[in-house]
């Protein structure tokens, strides 16, 4: 603490009192010009299909809706999504113009070559984290009636929301766990959301009460929560129903660190400054044998339920295309064939920004295309997503082919080699192995710990 006070500068030292008035004119006029450009840009790009996002019912989050229930863009007729070509052209022109002006190379989706923002700093930090981070896990007996919710599973977790159970299983087998709460940087509340959802004693509707009672219990029984109001406590959730978990513990939600798959920047239950994004990963063992040799004849691929506007738009624009294959529903052929046979694999947001498709693409060596505007991508403070994926604004779906055709074979080779580099960060193991999804998540938690330790 003494150290940090030396970092506080006196304002007067940095800003001498005497300033010539003309000194201000340049920055102020620059600021005004920038504002004007932003204003023009906003006008020319307004009215596109990404506005008026539908309100989804949190209780329906992972069920399929028939396509005719999808709330479409209000500007379109007959409930069909249509791109307005004049708007698109105007928006492209405006962004090109702005790009040229500020020297940003517009449309260059592969400007970055390094997989990490700074690999050396990351490795240095990672070692520090690996050595020092200590977690206290609230203990629960083996015969706890809610053992299924509170204790790690005996089996290897499976399915779409495996990440949250994998995290718990990996943590309990890691060297981060400490029995000594005084040594702990963080306190883990080990309840899992997906088993609560399927437990008839709790059910979806009982989740907020369970969480509220859990917090009341640890608040009464242990002194740790009251010291920080829960700010050094965390929990983990992958299922999107996790968003309602703290609905009856609202103050707690504002303090605890949430490690979640549903890292939606515009959602009221995710706060990027304290919460962290965990990848949703469909667990698979070993590598596919033809990861590097596979012949990728198809340009791009997507398959899935049409449960969101982004997907419906994608289908509407590309359904009959010969190079971009968009399939409504389950594929009749093996999923892995498409992932191995396509250059790019599309992750399009569904009910939520996250799906297992990014993990699927990386596992099969396919470069992901990300169509999920508000997604706080996993490990984005470490990984340079533009070096191994193509991030496309949802409104640019009509020019998707042009964007992909603009990527040269050298650029594609670079993207794919980075896919191979980063794919280990999107895999779970039990016990965990260095740099896998577990260790990366621990790193994100470590970044969010408080540097001031509280002792009772
Ligand atoms: C992290 O810690 C584990 C357990 O002490 C150790 O086996 C591993 O080598 C460490 N990794 C790094 C990169 O320091
Ligand atoms: C809270 O504690 C009570 C009394 O020990 C127990 O019956 C209940 O199951 C606990 N609830 C939770 C959510 O931990
Ligand atoms: C923590 O604070 C709550 C609310 O003020 C109180 O009811 C509880 O007894 C305190 N816990 C401990 C362990 O003192
Ligand atoms: C795709 O083909 C079907 C059947 O021929 C047609 O109804 C539909 O309008 C076509 N879609 C597009 C975007 O051209």
PDB file of C-alpha atoms and ligand atoms in Angstrom, residues 218-226, ligand 3:
ATOM      1  CA  UNK A 218     -21.461 -18.306   4.293  1.00  0.00           C
ATOM      2  CA  UNK A 219     -21.977 -14.764   5.560  1.00  0.00           C
ATOM      3  CA  UNK A 220     -23.172 -16.104   8.923  1.00  0.00           C
ATOM      4  CA  UNK A 221     -20.754 -18.964   9.218  1.00  0.00           C
ATOM      5  CA  UNK A 222     -17.490 -17.377   8.015  1.00  0.00           C
ATOM      6  CA  UNK A 223     -15.973 -13.929   8.430  1.00  0.00           C
ATOM      7  CA  UNK A 224     -14.614 -13.627   4.855  1.00  0.00           C
ATOM      8  CA  UNK A 225     -17.594 -12.256   2.977  1.00  0.00           C
ATOM      9  CA  UNK A 226     -18.198  -9.332   5.319  1.00  0.00           C
TER      10      UNK A 226
HETATM   11  C1  LIG B   3     -21.839 -10.337   8.469  1.00  0.00           C
HETATM   12  O1  LIG B   3     -22.780  -9.261   8.346  1.00  0.00           O
HETATM   13  C2  LIG B   3     -24.143  -9.684   8.437  1.00  0.00           C
HETATM   14  C3  LIG B   3     -25.026  -8.495   8.128  1.00  0.00           C
HETATM   15  O2  LIG B   3     -24.565  -7.360   8.791  1.00  0.00           O
HETATM   16  C4  LIG B   3     -24.404 -10.289   9.805  1.00  0.00           C
HETATM   17  O3  LIG B   3     -25.733 -10.724   9.898  1.00  0.00           O
HETATM   18  C5  LIG B   3     -23.454 -11.460  10.008  1.00  0.00           C
HETATM   19  O4  LIG B   3     -23.621 -11.985  11.290  1.00  0.00           O
HETATM   20  C6  LIG B   3     -22.016 -11.041   9.812  1.00  0.00           C
HETATM   21  N1  LIG B   3     -21.200 -12.225   9.826  1.00  0.00           N
HETATM   22  C7  LIG B   3     -20.271 -12.464  10.746  1.00  0.00           C
HETATM   23  C8  LIG B   3     -19.539 -13.743  10.622  1.00  0.00           C
HETATM   24  O5  LIG B   3     -20.024 -11.680  11.617  1.00  0.00           O
END
